[in-house]
Amino acid sequence: MLCGFLAGREAARLMLPRGRGCIFFTGATASLRGGVGYAAFASAKFGLRALAQSAARELGPRNIHVAHLIIDAGVDTAWVRERIRESEGDAALAGLAPGRLMRPDAVADAYWQLYQQPADAWTFELEIRPPPRNGEPWSGGIPFRLR
């Protein structure tokens, strides 16, 4: 979280004299709720989200769009694929389920759309993810069923 604070502060210092700008912080589902074995990660992501909320309230009136994005899947890069291979093996990588990873260009498009928003309709929080797999609900809540 310290890195997020420092990066946001320095970005704001450059944007304030210009009277405009965008600062986007990237979180995960852990920004919203913790999980077993994720205490350190969740607390850091909770903190980053709170930092983004505070910065948005402070900088928004000065025409700086601060937003928090929740990315709830891996992004399909060579680095992520190597981590999958290391932890799950070559077979898992070869049989990667469609939609397990998000395309980098799709993620970039989400950031770009956020960047282009007019100031009178800024989004603070945007959650991006691939479709759920195997009929699992995203939130673990009550599934939406059509009968």
PDB file of C-alpha atoms in Angstrom:
ATOM      1  CA  MET A   1       0.000   0.000   0.000  1.00  0.00           C
ATOM      2  CA  LEU A   2       2.887   2.365   0.646  1.00  0.00           C
ATOM      3  CA  CYS A   3       3.862   2.087  -3.018  1.00  0.00           C
ATOM      4  CA  GLY A   4       0.319   2.989  -4.056  1.00  0.00           C
ATOM      5  CA  PHE A   5       0.375   6.002  -1.768  1.00  0.00           C
ATOM      6  CA  LEU A   6       3.743   7.206  -3.040  1.00  0.00           C
ATOM      7  CA  ALA A   7       2.880   6.666  -6.712  1.00  0.00           C
ATOM      8  CA  GLY A   8      -0.507   8.368  -6.298  1.00  0.00           C
ATOM      9  CA  ARG A   9       0.997  11.309  -4.422  1.00  0.00           C
ATOM     10  CA  GLU A  10       3.699  11.878  -7.032  1.00  0.00           C
ATOM     11  CA  ALA A  11       1.218  11.552  -9.912  1.00  0.00           C
ATOM     12  CA  ALA A  12      -1.086  14.060  -8.223  1.00  0.00           C
ATOM     13  CA  ARG A  13       1.809  16.505  -7.782  1.00  0.00           C
ATOM     14  CA  LEU A  14       2.312  16.506 -11.554  1.00  0.00           C
ATOM     15  CA  MET A  15      -1.401  16.651 -12.391  1.00  0.00           C
ATOM     16  CA  LEU A  16      -2.505  19.389  -9.992  1.00  0.00           C
ATOM     17  CA  PRO A  17      -0.659  22.226 -11.779  1.00  0.00           C
ATOM     18  CA  ARG A  18      -2.191  21.031 -15.065  1.00  0.00           C
ATOM     19  CA  GLY A  19      -5.669  20.969 -13.537  1.00  0.00           C
ATOM     20  CA  ARG A  20      -6.518  17.501 -14.835  1.00  0.00           C
ATOM     21  CA  GLY A  21      -5.474  13.860 -14.858  1.00  0.00           C
ATOM     22  CA  CYS A  22      -6.332  10.272 -14.017  1.00  0.00           C
ATOM     23  CA  ILE A  23      -4.916   7.993 -11.334  1.00  0.00           C
ATOM     24  CA  PHE A  24      -6.054   4.373 -11.435  1.00  0.00           C
ATOM     25  CA  PHE A  25      -5.313   1.870  -8.675  1.00  0.00           C
ATOM     26  CA  THR A  26      -5.570  -1.860  -9.371  1.00  0.00           C
ATOM     27  CA  GLY A  27      -7.064  -4.173  -6.777  1.00  0.00           C
ATOM     28  CA  ALA A  28      -8.595  -7.624  -6.599  1.00  0.00           C
ATOM     29  CA  THR A  29     -11.613  -9.260  -4.966  1.00  0.00           C
ATOM     30  CA  ALA A  30      -9.510  -9.180  -1.792  1.00  0.00           C
ATOM     31  CA  SER A  31     -10.102  -5.395  -1.845  1.00  0.00           C
ATOM     32  CA  LEU A  32     -13.702  -6.159  -0.847  1.00  0.00           C
ATOM     33  CA  ARG A  33     -13.451  -9.249   1.357  1.00  0.00           C
ATOM     34  CA  GLY A  34     -10.792 -11.417   2.899  1.00  0.00           C
ATOM     35  CA  GLY A  35     -10.366 -15.129   2.556  1.00  0.00           C
ATOM     36  CA  VAL A  36      -8.701 -18.011   4.354  1.00  0.00           C
ATOM     37  CA  GLY A  37      -4.948 -17.705   3.944  1.00  0.00           C
ATOM     38  CA  TYR A  38      -5.114 -14.222   2.433  1.00  0.00           C
ATOM     39  CA  ALA A  39      -4.944 -11.960   5.510  1.00  0.00           C
ATOM     40  CA  ALA A  40      -1.835 -10.048   4.406  1.00  0.00           C
ATOM     41  CA  PHE A  41      -2.977  -9.697   0.793  1.00  0.00           C
ATOM     42  CA  ALA A  42      -6.535  -8.688   1.714  1.00  0.00           C
ATOM     43  CA  SER A  43      -5.412  -6.111   4.264  1.00  0.00           C
ATOM     44  CA  ALA A  44      -3.083  -4.523   1.724  1.00  0.00           C
ATOM     45  CA  LYS A  45      -5.801  -4.473  -0.955  1.00  0.00           C
ATOM     46  CA  PHE A  46      -8.387  -3.115   1.527  1.00  0.00           C
ATOM     47  CA  GLY A  47      -5.913  -0.355   2.334  1.00  0.00           C
ATOM     48  CA  LEU A  48      -5.254   0.453  -1.314  1.00  0.00           C
ATOM     49  CA  ARG A  49      -8.985   0.729  -1.959  1.00  0.00           C
ATOM     50  CA  ALA A  50      -9.386   3.091   1.028  1.00  0.00           C
ATOM     51  CA  LEU A  51      -6.476   5.138  -0.264  1.00  0.00           C
ATOM     52  CA  ALA A  52      -8.167   5.375  -3.667  1.00  0.00           C
ATOM     53  CA  GLN A  53     -11.464   6.445  -2.052  1.00  0.00           C
ATOM     54  CA  SER A  54      -9.741   9.168  -0.046  1.00  0.00           C
ATOM     55  CA  ALA A  55      -7.737  10.360  -3.042  1.00  0.00           C
ATOM     56  CA  ALA A  56     -10.890  10.450  -5.187  1.00  0.00           C
ATOM     57  CA  ARG A  57     -12.640  12.667  -2.645  1.00  0.00           C
ATOM     58  CA  GLU A  58      -9.636  14.950  -2.326  1.00  0.00           C
ATOM     59  CA  LEU A  59      -8.605  15.151  -5.982  1.00  0.00           C
ATOM     60  CA  GLY A  60     -11.946  14.817  -7.787  1.00  0.00           C
ATOM     61  CA  PRO A  61     -12.942  18.433  -7.100  1.00  0.00           C
ATOM     62  CA  ARG A  62      -9.610  19.412  -8.662  1.00  0.00           C
ATOM     63  CA  ASN A  63     -10.430  17.586 -11.909  1.00  0.00           C
ATOM     64  CA  ILE A  64      -8.322  14.488 -11.256  1.00  0.00           C
ATOM     65  CA  HIS A  65     -10.190  11.241 -11.826  1.00  0.00           C
ATOM     66  CA  VAL A  66      -9.159   8.629  -9.256  1.00  0.00           C
ATOM     67  CA  ALA A  67     -10.541   5.134  -9.726  1.00  0.00           C
ATOM     68  CA  HIS A  68     -10.085   1.653  -8.294  1.00  0.00           C
ATOM     69  CA  LEU A  69     -10.241  -1.343 -10.605  1.00  0.00           C
ATOM     70  CA  ILE A  70     -10.883  -4.840  -9.347  1.00  0.00           C
ATOM     71  CA  ILE A  71      -9.263  -7.395 -11.613  1.00  0.00           C
ATOM     72  CA  ASP A  72     -10.474 -10.823 -10.629  1.00  0.00           C
ATOM     73  CA  ALA A  73      -8.508 -13.098 -12.948  1.00  0.00           C
ATOM     74  CA  GLY A  74      -5.065 -13.490 -14.388  1.00  0.00           C
ATOM     75  CA  VAL A  75      -4.105 -11.491 -17.444  1.00  0.00           C
ATOM     76  CA  ASP A  76      -2.808 -13.664 -20.270  1.00  0.00           C
ATOM     77  CA  THR A  77       0.869 -12.768 -20.334  1.00  0.00           C
ATOM     78  CA  ALA A  78       4.018 -14.856 -20.612  1.00  0.00           C
ATOM     79  CA  TRP A  79       4.752 -14.209 -16.922  1.00  0.00           C
ATOM     80  CA  VAL A  80       1.313 -15.481 -15.801  1.00  0.00           C
ATOM     81  CA  ARG A  81       1.544 -18.523 -18.051  1.00  0.00           C
ATOM     82  CA  GLU A  82       4.940 -19.362 -16.552  1.00  0.00           C
ATOM     83  CA  ARG A  83       3.495 -19.111 -13.018  1.00  0.00           C
ATOM     84  CA  ILE A  84       0.683 -21.506 -14.025  1.00  0.00           C
ATOM     85  CA  ARG A  85       3.191 -23.937 -15.510  1.00  0.00           C
ATOM     86  CA  GLU A  86       5.355 -23.784 -12.358  1.00  0.00           C
ATOM     87  CA  SER A  87       2.471 -24.317  -9.937  1.00  0.00           C
ATOM     88  CA  GLU A  88       0.179 -26.636 -11.913  1.00  0.00           C
ATOM     89  CA  GLY A  89       2.414 -28.251 -14.530  1.00  0.00           C
ATOM     90  CA  ASP A  90       2.683 -28.366 -18.300  1.00  0.00           C
ATOM     91  CA  ALA A  91      -0.604 -30.267 -18.683  1.00  0.00           C
ATOM     92  CA  ALA A  92      -2.552 -27.508 -16.914  1.00  0.00           C
ATOM     93  CA  LEU A  93      -1.003 -24.912 -19.165  1.00  0.00           C
ATOM     94  CA  ALA A  94      -1.723 -26.957 -22.286  1.00  0.00           C
ATOM     95  CA  GLY A  95      -5.347 -27.494 -21.205  1.00  0.00           C
ATOM     96  CA  LEU A  96      -6.022 -23.956 -20.015  1.00  0.00           C
ATOM     97  CA  ALA A  97      -9.796 -23.477 -19.820  1.00  0.00           C
ATOM     98  CA  PRO A  98     -11.216 -20.807 -22.110  1.00  0.00           C
ATOM     99  CA  GLY A  99     -11.881 -17.663 -20.106  1.00  0.00           C
ATOM    100  CA  ARG A 100      -9.497 -18.509 -17.267  1.00  0.00           C
ATOM    101  CA  LEU A 101      -7.234 -15.638 -18.282  1.00  0.00           C
ATOM    102  CA  MET A 102      -8.226 -12.241 -19.611  1.00  0.00           C
ATOM    103  CA  ARG A 103      -6.728 -10.945 -22.839  1.00  0.00           C
ATOM    104  CA  PRO A 104      -4.360  -8.006 -22.245  1.00  0.00           C
ATOM    105  CA  ASP A 105      -6.101  -5.931 -24.925  1.00  0.00           C
ATOM    106  CA  ALA A 106      -9.477  -6.455 -23.219  1.00  0.00           C
ATOM    107  CA  VAL A 107      -8.035  -5.252 -19.899  1.00  0.00           C
ATOM    108  CA  ALA A 108      -6.402  -2.279 -21.628  1.00  0.00           C
ATOM    109  CA  ASP A 109      -9.751  -1.405 -23.248  1.00  0.00           C
ATOM    110  CA  ALA A 110     -11.405  -1.280 -19.806  1.00  0.00           C
ATOM    111  CA  TYR A 111      -8.750   1.145 -18.550  1.00  0.00           C
ATOM    112  CA  TRP A 112      -8.992   3.222 -21.731  1.00  0.00           C
ATOM    113  CA  GLN A 113     -12.787   3.501 -21.455  1.00  0.00           C
ATOM    114  CA  LEU A 114     -12.394   4.638 -17.847  1.00  0.00           C
ATOM    115  CA  TYR A 115      -9.776   7.187 -18.910  1.00  0.00           C
ATOM    116  CA  GLN A 116     -12.115   8.648 -21.534  1.00  0.00           C
ATOM    117  CA  GLN A 117     -15.079   9.209 -19.203  1.00  0.00           C
ATOM    118  CA  PRO A 118     -16.420  12.749 -18.968  1.00  0.00           C
ATOM    119  CA  ALA A 119     -15.955  14.405 -15.577  1.00  0.00           C
ATOM    120  CA  ASP A 120     -19.699  14.594 -14.956  1.00  0.00           C
ATOM    121  CA  ALA A 121     -19.975  10.780 -15.081  1.00  0.00           C
ATOM    122  CA  TRP A 122     -16.785   9.403 -13.559  1.00  0.00           C
ATOM    123  CA  THR A 123     -16.733   5.830 -12.291  1.00  0.00           C
ATOM    124  CA  PHE A 124     -14.904   5.233  -9.030  1.00  0.00           C
ATOM    125  CA  GLU A 125     -14.878   1.435  -9.008  1.00  0.00           C
ATOM    126  CA  LEU A 126     -14.831  -0.917 -11.963  1.00  0.00           C
ATOM    127  CA  GLU A 127     -14.729  -4.693 -11.678  1.00  0.00           C
ATOM    128  CA  ILE A 128     -13.459  -6.624 -14.680  1.00  0.00           C
ATOM    129  CA  ARG A 129     -13.330 -10.391 -15.024  1.00  0.00           C
ATOM    130  CA  PRO A 130     -13.933 -13.158 -17.544  1.00  0.00           C
ATOM    131  CA  PRO A 131     -17.260 -15.016 -17.488  1.00  0.00           C
ATOM    132  CA  PRO A 132     -17.679 -17.485 -14.613  1.00  0.00           C
ATOM    133  CA  ARG A 133     -16.575 -21.038 -15.335  1.00  0.00           C
ATOM    134  CA  ASN A 134     -18.522 -24.230 -14.682  1.00  0.00           C
ATOM    135  CA  GLY A 135     -21.680 -22.348 -13.748  1.00  0.00           C
ATOM    136  CA  GLU A 136     -20.071 -20.890 -10.603  1.00  0.00           C
ATOM    137  CA  PRO A 137     -21.524 -17.552  -9.483  1.00  0.00           C
ATOM    138  CA  TRP A 138     -18.988 -14.719  -9.311  1.00  0.00           C
ATOM    139  CA  SER A 139     -19.797 -13.601  -5.823  1.00  0.00           C
ATOM    140  CA  GLY A 140     -20.701 -16.891  -4.182  1.00  0.00           C
ATOM    141  CA  GLY A 141     -24.152 -15.425  -3.650  1.00  0.00           C
ATOM    142  CA  ILE A 142     -27.546 -16.640  -4.779  1.00  0.00           C
ATOM    143  CA  PRO A 143     -27.373 -17.662  -8.444  1.00  0.00           C
ATOM    144  CA  PHE A 144     -29.649 -15.889 -10.883  1.00  0.00           C
ATOM    145  CA  ARG A 145     -31.808 -18.513 -12.555  1.00  0.00           C
ATOM    146  CA  LEU A 146     -34.324 -18.193 -15.332  1.00  0.00           C
ATOM    147  CA  ARG A 147     -37.157 -20.679 -15.164  1.00  0.00           C
TER     148      ARG A 147
END
